């Protein structure tokens, strides 16, 4: 069966065929629909969609996909699937992208703290037995900077550099980088410490568009694959999944 996997995030669409490794990505810029129409495979048997994008983007993706797919199924968060049991009392309140990452990571049977750095910064604690212990949500450093820039032209939305050894900056752009990225690092570090009080061997796994920026300040962290949501989507769809034996996220 020729299956197409699609991950419609907050700012871009990622997709690949279920039996392929090549990952495609397209931002929601002007002309998104026409570019998508020319970029997707011309024909597939079935398509599976994970979507946290605005309704306008969901409508475009569904319309374009159904021009070439016999069937389209959209993933929904479930209270329990395979080994995974989520902590939220109302499953629909847990974003489907977070759910699918948890589903993929649960197959590895590790105590892990999963951090996503995208439009938001999310933190989820997952036990080796598949029990999700809950999560945290905060603005990502990029969104912190964008909000401050919207309030004052003196606060640039990008630029600057810092290190944990030299957190006190001598110019505004460096101070913003130190403050906003430092807040994210502090939240992640505090969350990892809290998780390790319950499960001392908890590992830190990170992914998302802003993950690479924070990675140098998190020496204990490992990167999840860029298609981790799609891997979870394949599990949700019941498609053959790659063997997780010996799989370890890397730097």
PDB file of C-alpha atoms in Angstrom:
ATOM      1  CA  UNK A   1       0.000   0.000   0.000  1.00  0.00           C
ATOM      2  CA  UNK A   2       1.303   3.430  -0.992  1.00  0.00           C
ATOM      3  CA  UNK A   3       0.784   5.622   2.102  1.00  0.00           C
ATOM      4  CA  UNK A   4       1.537   9.327   2.548  1.00  0.00           C
ATOM      5  CA  UNK A   5       2.310  10.760   6.007  1.00  0.00           C
ATOM      6  CA  UNK A   6       1.750  14.488   6.643  1.00  0.00           C
ATOM      7  CA  UNK A   7       2.540  16.651   9.688  1.00  0.00           C
ATOM      8  CA  UNK A   8       0.884  20.092   9.536  1.00  0.00           C
ATOM      9  CA  UNK A   9       2.563  22.085  12.284  1.00  0.00           C
ATOM     10  CA  UNK A  10       2.088  25.693  13.297  1.00  0.00           C
ATOM     11  CA  UNK A  11       4.402  27.160  10.652  1.00  0.00           C
ATOM     12  CA  UNK A  12       5.089  24.454   8.034  1.00  0.00           C
ATOM     13  CA  UNK A  13       3.983  21.157   6.556  1.00  0.00           C
ATOM     14  CA  UNK A  14       6.271  18.113   6.591  1.00  0.00           C
ATOM     15  CA  UNK A  15       5.567  14.940   4.640  1.00  0.00           C
ATOM     16  CA  UNK A  16       7.059  11.733   3.333  1.00  0.00           C
ATOM     17  CA  UNK A  17       5.918   8.412   1.962  1.00  0.00           C
ATOM     18  CA  UNK A  18       5.598   5.770   4.657  1.00  0.00           C
ATOM     19  CA  UNK A  19       8.132   3.478   2.986  1.00  0.00           C
ATOM     20  CA  UNK A  20      10.628   6.261   2.153  1.00  0.00           C
ATOM     21  CA  UNK A  21      13.187   8.230   4.125  1.00  0.00           C
ATOM     22  CA  UNK A  22      13.198  11.502   2.179  1.00  0.00           C
ATOM     23  CA  UNK A  23      11.497  14.221   4.224  1.00  0.00           C
ATOM     24  CA  UNK A  24       9.871  17.227   2.526  1.00  0.00           C
ATOM     25  CA  UNK A  25       8.996  20.544   4.163  1.00  0.00           C
ATOM     26  CA  UNK A  26       7.026  23.588   3.041  1.00  0.00           C
ATOM     27  CA  UNK A  27       6.334  26.818   4.948  1.00  0.00           C
ATOM     28  CA  UNK A  28       2.888  28.400   4.931  1.00  0.00           C
ATOM     29  CA  UNK A  29       3.957  31.282   2.720  1.00  0.00           C
ATOM     30  CA  UNK A  30       2.020  33.010  -0.039  1.00  0.00           C
ATOM     31  CA  UNK A  31       1.328  30.495  -2.782  1.00  0.00           C
ATOM     32  CA  UNK A  32       1.418  27.570  -0.354  1.00  0.00           C
ATOM     33  CA  UNK A  33      -1.506  25.782  -2.010  1.00  0.00           C
ATOM     34  CA  UNK A  34      -0.134  25.920  -5.550  1.00  0.00           C
ATOM     35  CA  UNK A  35       3.366  24.888  -4.482  1.00  0.00           C
ATOM     36  CA  UNK A  36       1.959  22.024  -2.409  1.00  0.00           C
ATOM     37  CA  UNK A  37      -0.155  20.844  -5.322  1.00  0.00           C
ATOM     38  CA  UNK A  38       2.955  20.496  -7.483  1.00  0.00           C
ATOM     39  CA  UNK A  39       5.149  19.042  -4.728  1.00  0.00           C
ATOM     40  CA  UNK A  40       3.029  16.150  -3.439  1.00  0.00           C
ATOM     41  CA  UNK A  41       3.046  12.730  -5.149  1.00  0.00           C
ATOM     42  CA  UNK A  42       0.531  12.561  -7.969  1.00  0.00           C
ATOM     43  CA  UNK A  43      -1.234   9.496  -6.584  1.00  0.00           C
ATOM     44  CA  UNK A  44      -1.320   7.596  -3.276  1.00  0.00           C
ATOM     45  CA  UNK A  45      -3.576   4.897  -1.891  1.00  0.00           C
ATOM     46  CA  UNK A  46      -4.093   6.492   1.512  1.00  0.00           C
ATOM     47  CA  UNK A  47      -2.894   9.566   3.395  1.00  0.00           C
ATOM     48  CA  UNK A  48      -2.558  10.118   7.140  1.00  0.00           C
ATOM     49  CA  UNK A  49      -2.522  13.631   8.599  1.00  0.00           C
ATOM     50  CA  UNK A  50      -1.454  15.069  11.954  1.00  0.00           C
ATOM     51  CA  UNK A  51      -2.585  18.692  12.140  1.00  0.00           C
ATOM     52  CA  UNK A  52      -2.184  21.498  14.668  1.00  0.00           C
ATOM     53  CA  UNK A  53      -2.223  24.164  11.925  1.00  0.00           C
ATOM     54  CA  UNK A  54      -4.951  26.831  11.649  1.00  0.00           C
ATOM     55  CA  UNK A  55      -8.245  25.757  10.027  1.00  0.00           C
ATOM     56  CA  UNK A  56      -7.373  27.559   6.764  1.00  0.00           C
ATOM     57  CA  UNK A  57      -4.209  25.498   6.384  1.00  0.00           C
ATOM     58  CA  UNK A  58      -6.009  22.269   7.334  1.00  0.00           C
ATOM     59  CA  UNK A  59      -8.597  22.953   4.626  1.00  0.00           C
ATOM     60  CA  UNK A  60      -5.904  23.516   1.991  1.00  0.00           C
ATOM     61  CA  UNK A  61      -3.978  20.386   2.938  1.00  0.00           C
ATOM     62  CA  UNK A  62      -7.101  18.232   2.981  1.00  0.00           C
ATOM     63  CA  UNK A  63      -8.264  19.584  -0.379  1.00  0.00           C
ATOM     64  CA  UNK A  64      -4.919  19.071  -2.119  1.00  0.00           C
ATOM     65  CA  UNK A  65      -4.356  15.627  -0.605  1.00  0.00           C
ATOM     66  CA  UNK A  66      -7.817  14.378  -1.551  1.00  0.00           C
ATOM     67  CA  UNK A  67      -7.102  15.287  -5.170  1.00  0.00           C
ATOM     68  CA  UNK A  68      -4.616  12.395  -5.256  1.00  0.00           C
ATOM     69  CA  UNK A  69      -5.466  10.062  -2.349  1.00  0.00           C
ATOM     70  CA  UNK A  70      -8.244   7.503  -2.243  1.00  0.00           C
ATOM     71  CA  UNK A  71      -8.635   8.089   1.492  1.00  0.00           C
ATOM     72  CA  UNK A  72      -7.423  10.607   4.086  1.00  0.00           C
ATOM     73  CA  UNK A  73      -7.429   9.872   7.834  1.00  0.00           C
ATOM     74  CA  UNK A  74      -6.606  12.519  10.434  1.00  0.00           C
ATOM     75  CA  UNK A  75      -4.990  11.431  13.705  1.00  0.00           C
ATOM     76  CA  UNK A  76      -6.601  12.322  17.019  1.00  0.00           C
ATOM     77  CA  UNK A  77      -5.153  12.152  20.512  1.00  0.00           C
ATOM     78  CA  UNK A  78      -6.233   9.026  22.366  1.00  0.00           C
ATOM     79  CA  UNK A  79      -6.160   8.340  26.091  1.00  0.00           C
ATOM     80  CA  UNK A  80      -4.382   5.036  25.486  1.00  0.00           C
ATOM     81  CA  UNK A  81      -2.761   3.347  22.515  1.00  0.00           C
ATOM     82  CA  UNK A  82      -0.317   0.445  22.514  1.00  0.00           C
ATOM     83  CA  UNK A  83       1.915   0.971  25.565  1.00  0.00           C
ATOM     84  CA  UNK A  84       1.122   4.690  25.888  1.00  0.00           C
ATOM     85  CA  UNK A  85      -1.261   6.089  28.486  1.00  0.00           C
ATOM     86  CA  UNK A  86      -1.489   9.859  28.520  1.00  0.00           C
ATOM     87  CA  UNK A  87      -1.941  11.862  31.722  1.00  0.00           C
ATOM     88  CA  UNK A  88      -4.482  14.381  30.449  1.00  0.00           C
ATOM     89  CA  UNK A  89      -7.989  13.822  31.760  1.00  0.00           C
ATOM     90  CA  UNK A  90      -9.362  15.281  28.513  1.00  0.00           C
ATOM     91  CA  UNK A  91      -7.278  13.730  25.708  1.00  0.00           C
ATOM     92  CA  UNK A  92      -8.346  16.337  23.138  1.00  0.00           C
ATOM     93  CA  UNK A  93      -6.499  18.983  25.146  1.00  0.00           C
ATOM     94  CA  UNK A  94      -3.148  17.319  24.382  1.00  0.00           C
ATOM     95  CA  UNK A  95      -1.897  18.397  20.961  1.00  0.00           C
ATOM     96  CA  UNK A  96      -1.850  15.540  18.479  1.00  0.00           C
ATOM     97  CA  UNK A  97       1.783  16.293  17.617  1.00  0.00           C
ATOM     98  CA  UNK A  98       2.797  15.804  21.266  1.00  0.00           C
ATOM     99  CA  UNK A  99       0.684  12.640  21.422  1.00  0.00           C
ATOM    100  CA  UNK A 100       2.360  11.124  18.369  1.00  0.00           C
ATOM    101  CA  UNK A 101       5.858  11.920  19.658  1.00  0.00           C
ATOM    102  CA  UNK A 102       4.943  10.261  22.946  1.00  0.00           C
ATOM    103  CA  UNK A 103       3.604   7.249  21.037  1.00  0.00           C
ATOM    104  CA  UNK A 104       6.870   6.862  19.119  1.00  0.00           C
ATOM    105  CA  UNK A 105       9.034   7.340  22.221  1.00  0.00           C
ATOM    106  CA  UNK A 106       6.966   4.923  24.301  1.00  0.00           C
ATOM    107  CA  UNK A 107       8.117   2.126  21.983  1.00  0.00           C
ATOM    108  CA  UNK A 108      11.688   2.660  23.198  1.00  0.00           C
ATOM    109  CA  UNK A 109      10.737   1.845  26.816  1.00  0.00           C
ATOM    110  CA  UNK A 110      12.885   4.514  28.498  1.00  0.00           C
ATOM    111  CA  UNK A 111      12.271   7.113  31.193  1.00  0.00           C
ATOM    112  CA  UNK A 112      12.473  10.288  29.107  1.00  0.00           C
ATOM    113  CA  UNK A 113      11.808  13.999  29.259  1.00  0.00           C
ATOM    114  CA  UNK A 114      10.711  15.062  25.766  1.00  0.00           C
ATOM    115  CA  UNK A 115      11.194  18.726  24.860  1.00  0.00           C
ATOM    116  CA  UNK A 116       9.810  20.303  21.698  1.00  0.00           C
ATOM    117  CA  UNK A 117      11.071  23.752  20.714  1.00  0.00           C
ATOM    118  CA  UNK A 118       8.774  25.231  18.102  1.00  0.00           C
ATOM    119  CA  UNK A 119       6.145  27.961  18.271  1.00  0.00           C
ATOM    120  CA  UNK A 120       5.744  26.861  21.873  1.00  0.00           C
ATOM    121  CA  UNK A 121       8.186  25.088  24.131  1.00  0.00           C
ATOM    122  CA  UNK A 122       6.588  21.900  25.441  1.00  0.00           C
ATOM    123  CA  UNK A 123       7.918  19.449  28.003  1.00  0.00           C
ATOM    124  CA  UNK A 124       6.522  15.938  28.569  1.00  0.00           C
ATOM    125  CA  UNK A 125       7.632  13.330  31.089  1.00  0.00           C
ATOM    126  CA  UNK A 126       7.212   9.737  29.894  1.00  0.00           C
ATOM    127  CA  UNK A 127       7.977   6.681  32.005  1.00  0.00           C
ATOM    128  CA  UNK A 128       9.517   3.498  30.606  1.00  0.00           C
ATOM    129  CA  UNK A 129       6.243   1.618  31.215  1.00  0.00           C
ATOM    130  CA  UNK A 130       4.426   3.944  28.799  1.00  0.00           C
ATOM    131  CA  UNK A 131       2.761   6.171  31.392  1.00  0.00           C
ATOM    132  CA  UNK A 132       2.796   9.865  30.503  1.00  0.00           C
ATOM    133  CA  UNK A 133       3.199  11.795  33.753  1.00  0.00           C
ATOM    134  CA  UNK A 134       2.155  15.155  32.300  1.00  0.00           C
ATOM    135  CA  UNK A 135       3.714  18.173  30.681  1.00  0.00           C
ATOM    136  CA  UNK A 136       4.501  21.883  30.667  1.00  0.00           C
ATOM    137  CA  UNK A 137       3.960  24.580  28.027  1.00  0.00           C
ATOM    138  CA  UNK A 138       5.745  27.922  27.676  1.00  0.00           C
ATOM    139  CA  UNK A 139       6.601  30.364  24.865  1.00  0.00           C
ATOM    140  CA  UNK A 140       9.635  29.368  22.844  1.00  0.00           C
ATOM    141  CA  UNK A 141      12.625  31.765  22.875  1.00  0.00           C
ATOM    142  CA  UNK A 142      11.678  32.831  19.340  1.00  0.00           C
ATOM    143  CA  UNK A 143       8.169  33.762  20.438  1.00  0.00           C
ATOM    144  CA  UNK A 144       9.487  35.579  23.515  1.00  0.00           C
ATOM    145  CA  UNK A 145      11.731  37.674  21.267  1.00  0.00           C
ATOM    146  CA  UNK A 146       8.956  38.314  18.744  1.00  0.00           C
ATOM    147  CA  UNK A 147       6.571  39.491  21.460  1.00  0.00           C
ATOM    148  CA  UNK A 148       9.115  41.861  22.996  1.00  0.00           C
ATOM    149  CA  UNK A 149       9.992  43.230  19.551  1.00  0.00           C
ATOM    150  CA  UNK A 150       6.303  43.919  18.924  1.00  0.00           C
ATOM    151  CA  UNK A 151       6.264  46.112  22.031  1.00  0.00           C
ATOM    152  CA  UNK A 152       9.426  48.094  21.371  1.00  0.00           C
ATOM    153  CA  UNK A 153      11.647  48.767  18.357  1.00  0.00           C
ATOM    154  CA  UNK A 154      14.589  48.852  20.769  1.00  0.00           C
ATOM    155  CA  UNK A 155      14.212  45.116  21.406  1.00  0.00           C
ATOM    156  CA  UNK A 156      15.311  43.245  18.253  1.00  0.00           C
ATOM    157  CA  UNK A 157      13.543  39.987  17.426  1.00  0.00           C
ATOM    158  CA  UNK A 158      16.764  38.160  16.558  1.00  0.00           C
ATOM    159  CA  UNK A 159      20.508  38.302  17.026  1.00  0.00           C
ATOM    160  CA  UNK A 160      22.811  38.094  19.989  1.00  0.00           C
ATOM    161  CA  UNK A 161      24.698  35.270  21.632  1.00  0.00           C
ATOM    162  CA  UNK A 162      25.470  34.062  25.133  1.00  0.00           C
ATOM    163  CA  UNK A 163      26.754  31.114  27.101  1.00  0.00           C
ATOM    164  CA  UNK A 164      25.935  29.764  30.567  1.00  0.00           C
ATOM    165  CA  UNK A 165      29.470  30.742  31.611  1.00  0.00           C
ATOM    166  CA  UNK A 166      28.809  34.359  30.596  1.00  0.00           C
ATOM    167  CA  UNK A 167      25.099  35.010  31.131  1.00  0.00           C
ATOM    168  CA  UNK A 168      25.410  38.766  31.768  1.00  0.00           C
ATOM    169  CA  UNK A 169      25.413  40.601  28.441  1.00  0.00           C
ATOM    170  CA  UNK A 170      26.853  43.993  27.505  1.00  0.00           C
ATOM    171  CA  UNK A 171      24.423  44.859  24.702  1.00  0.00           C
ATOM    172  CA  UNK A 172      20.698  44.536  24.114  1.00  0.00           C
ATOM    173  CA  UNK A 173      20.647  41.757  21.517  1.00  0.00           C
ATOM    174  CA  UNK A 174      22.981  39.603  23.623  1.00  0.00           C
ATOM    175  CA  UNK A 175      20.914  40.334  26.738  1.00  0.00           C
ATOM    176  CA  UNK A 176      17.737  39.272  24.944  1.00  0.00           C
ATOM    177  CA  UNK A 177      19.346  36.042  23.768  1.00  0.00           C
ATOM    178  CA  UNK A 178      20.612  35.342  27.274  1.00  0.00           C
ATOM    179  CA  UNK A 179      17.286  36.149  28.897  1.00  0.00           C
ATOM    180  CA  UNK A 180      14.927  34.362  26.524  1.00  0.00           C
ATOM    181  CA  UNK A 181      17.074  31.309  25.813  1.00  0.00           C
ATOM    182  CA  UNK A 182      18.151  31.240  29.451  1.00  0.00           C
ATOM    183  CA  UNK A 183      14.527  31.066  30.583  1.00  0.00           C
ATOM    184  CA  UNK A 184      13.969  28.087  28.279  1.00  0.00           C
ATOM    185  CA  UNK A 185      17.112  26.359  29.548  1.00  0.00           C
ATOM    186  CA  UNK A 186      16.054  26.974  33.149  1.00  0.00           C
ATOM    187  CA  UNK A 187      12.601  25.457  32.551  1.00  0.00           C
ATOM    188  CA  UNK A 188      14.073  22.403  30.836  1.00  0.00           C
ATOM    189  CA  UNK A 189      16.739  21.913  33.520  1.00  0.00           C
ATOM    190  CA  UNK A 190      14.239  22.273  36.366  1.00  0.00           C
ATOM    191  CA  UNK A 191      11.869  19.829  34.639  1.00  0.00           C
ATOM    192  CA  UNK A 192      14.655  17.284  34.195  1.00  0.00           C
ATOM    193  CA  UNK A 193      15.607  17.591  37.862  1.00  0.00           C
ATOM    194  CA  UNK A 194      11.977  17.039  38.871  1.00  0.00           C
ATOM    195  CA  UNK A 195      11.665  14.005  36.596  1.00  0.00           C
ATOM    196  CA  UNK A 196      14.860  12.504  37.961  1.00  0.00           C
ATOM    197  CA  UNK A 197      13.546  12.740  41.510  1.00  0.00           C
ATOM    198  CA  UNK A 198      10.961  10.170  40.411  1.00  0.00           C
ATOM    199  CA  UNK A 199      13.078   8.283  37.860  1.00  0.00           C
ATOM    200  CA  UNK A 200      16.820   8.915  38.377  1.00  0.00           C
ATOM    201  CA  UNK A 201      17.833   7.583  34.944  1.00  0.00           C
ATOM    202  CA  UNK A 202      15.524   9.899  32.998  1.00  0.00           C
ATOM    203  CA  UNK A 203      17.068  10.956  29.683  1.00  0.00           C
ATOM    204  CA  UNK A 204      16.546  14.303  27.949  1.00  0.00           C
ATOM    205  CA  UNK A 205      15.364  14.152  24.325  1.00  0.00           C
ATOM    206  CA  UNK A 206      14.762  17.317  22.302  1.00  0.00           C
ATOM    207  CA  UNK A 207      13.326  18.145  18.874  1.00  0.00           C
ATOM    208  CA  UNK A 208      11.764  20.970  16.886  1.00  0.00           C
ATOM    209  CA  UNK A 209      12.888  23.890  14.769  1.00  0.00           C
ATOM    210  CA  UNK A 210      14.499  25.744  17.679  1.00  0.00           C
ATOM    211  CA  UNK A 211      16.170  22.726  19.265  1.00  0.00           C
ATOM    212  CA  UNK A 212      19.586  23.212  17.648  1.00  0.00           C
ATOM    213  CA  UNK A 213      19.906  26.679  19.212  1.00  0.00           C
ATOM    214  CA  UNK A 214      19.438  25.303  22.727  1.00  0.00           C
ATOM    215  CA  UNK A 215      21.390  22.080  22.265  1.00  0.00           C
ATOM    216  CA  UNK A 216      24.851  23.576  23.060  1.00  0.00           C
ATOM    217  CA  UNK A 217      23.498  24.687  26.456  1.00  0.00           C
ATOM    218  CA  UNK A 218      22.082  21.205  27.162  1.00  0.00           C
ATOM    219  CA  UNK A 219      25.073  18.860  27.010  1.00  0.00           C
ATOM    220  CA  UNK A 220      23.008  15.967  28.370  1.00  0.00           C
ATOM    221  CA  UNK A 221      20.379  16.239  25.614  1.00  0.00           C
ATOM    222  CA  UNK A 222      19.946  14.017  22.551  1.00  0.00           C
ATOM    223  CA  UNK A 223      18.169  15.022  19.337  1.00  0.00           C
ATOM    224  CA  UNK A 224      15.109  13.164  18.166  1.00  0.00           C
ATOM    225  CA  UNK A 225      14.750  12.632  14.390  1.00  0.00           C
ATOM    226  CA  UNK A 226      13.213  15.528  12.466  1.00  0.00           C
ATOM    227  CA  UNK A 227      10.401  13.210  11.321  1.00  0.00           C
ATOM    228  CA  UNK A 228       9.533  11.980  14.819  1.00  0.00           C
ATOM    229  CA  UNK A 229       5.894  13.140  14.505  1.00  0.00           C
ATOM    230  CA  UNK A 230       5.574  11.212  11.236  1.00  0.00           C
ATOM    231  CA  UNK A 231       7.061   8.120  12.888  1.00  0.00           C
ATOM    232  CA  UNK A 232       4.407   8.348  15.581  1.00  0.00           C
ATOM    233  CA  UNK A 233       1.756   8.914  12.925  1.00  0.00           C
ATOM    234  CA  UNK A 234       2.803   5.678  11.215  1.00  0.00           C
ATOM    235  CA  UNK A 235       2.338   3.855  14.532  1.00  0.00           C
ATOM    236  CA  UNK A 236      -1.087   5.439  15.015  1.00  0.00           C
ATOM    237  CA  UNK A 237      -2.065   4.306  11.505  1.00  0.00           C
ATOM    238  CA  UNK A 238      -0.912   0.749  12.156  1.00  0.00           C
ATOM    239  CA  UNK A 239       1.686   0.892   9.386  1.00  0.00           C
ATOM    240  CA  UNK A 240       4.886  -1.135   9.571  1.00  0.00           C
ATOM    241  CA  UNK A 241       7.346   0.795  11.747  1.00  0.00           C
ATOM    242  CA  UNK A 242      11.114   0.757  11.859  1.00  0.00           C
ATOM    243  CA  UNK A 243      12.622  -1.547  14.473  1.00  0.00           C
ATOM    244  CA  UNK A 244      13.372   0.492  17.599  1.00  0.00           C
ATOM    245  CA  UNK A 245      15.775  -2.119  19.012  1.00  0.00           C
ATOM    246  CA  UNK A 246      19.047  -0.351  19.628  1.00  0.00           C
ATOM    247  CA  UNK A 247      17.657   2.981  18.405  1.00  0.00           C
ATOM    248  CA  UNK A 248      19.007   5.906  20.389  1.00  0.00           C
ATOM    249  CA  UNK A 249      18.466   9.589  19.628  1.00  0.00           C
ATOM    250  CA  UNK A 250      21.777  11.249  18.763  1.00  0.00           C
ATOM    251  CA  UNK A 251      23.520  14.572  19.017  1.00  0.00           C
TER     252      UNK A 251
END
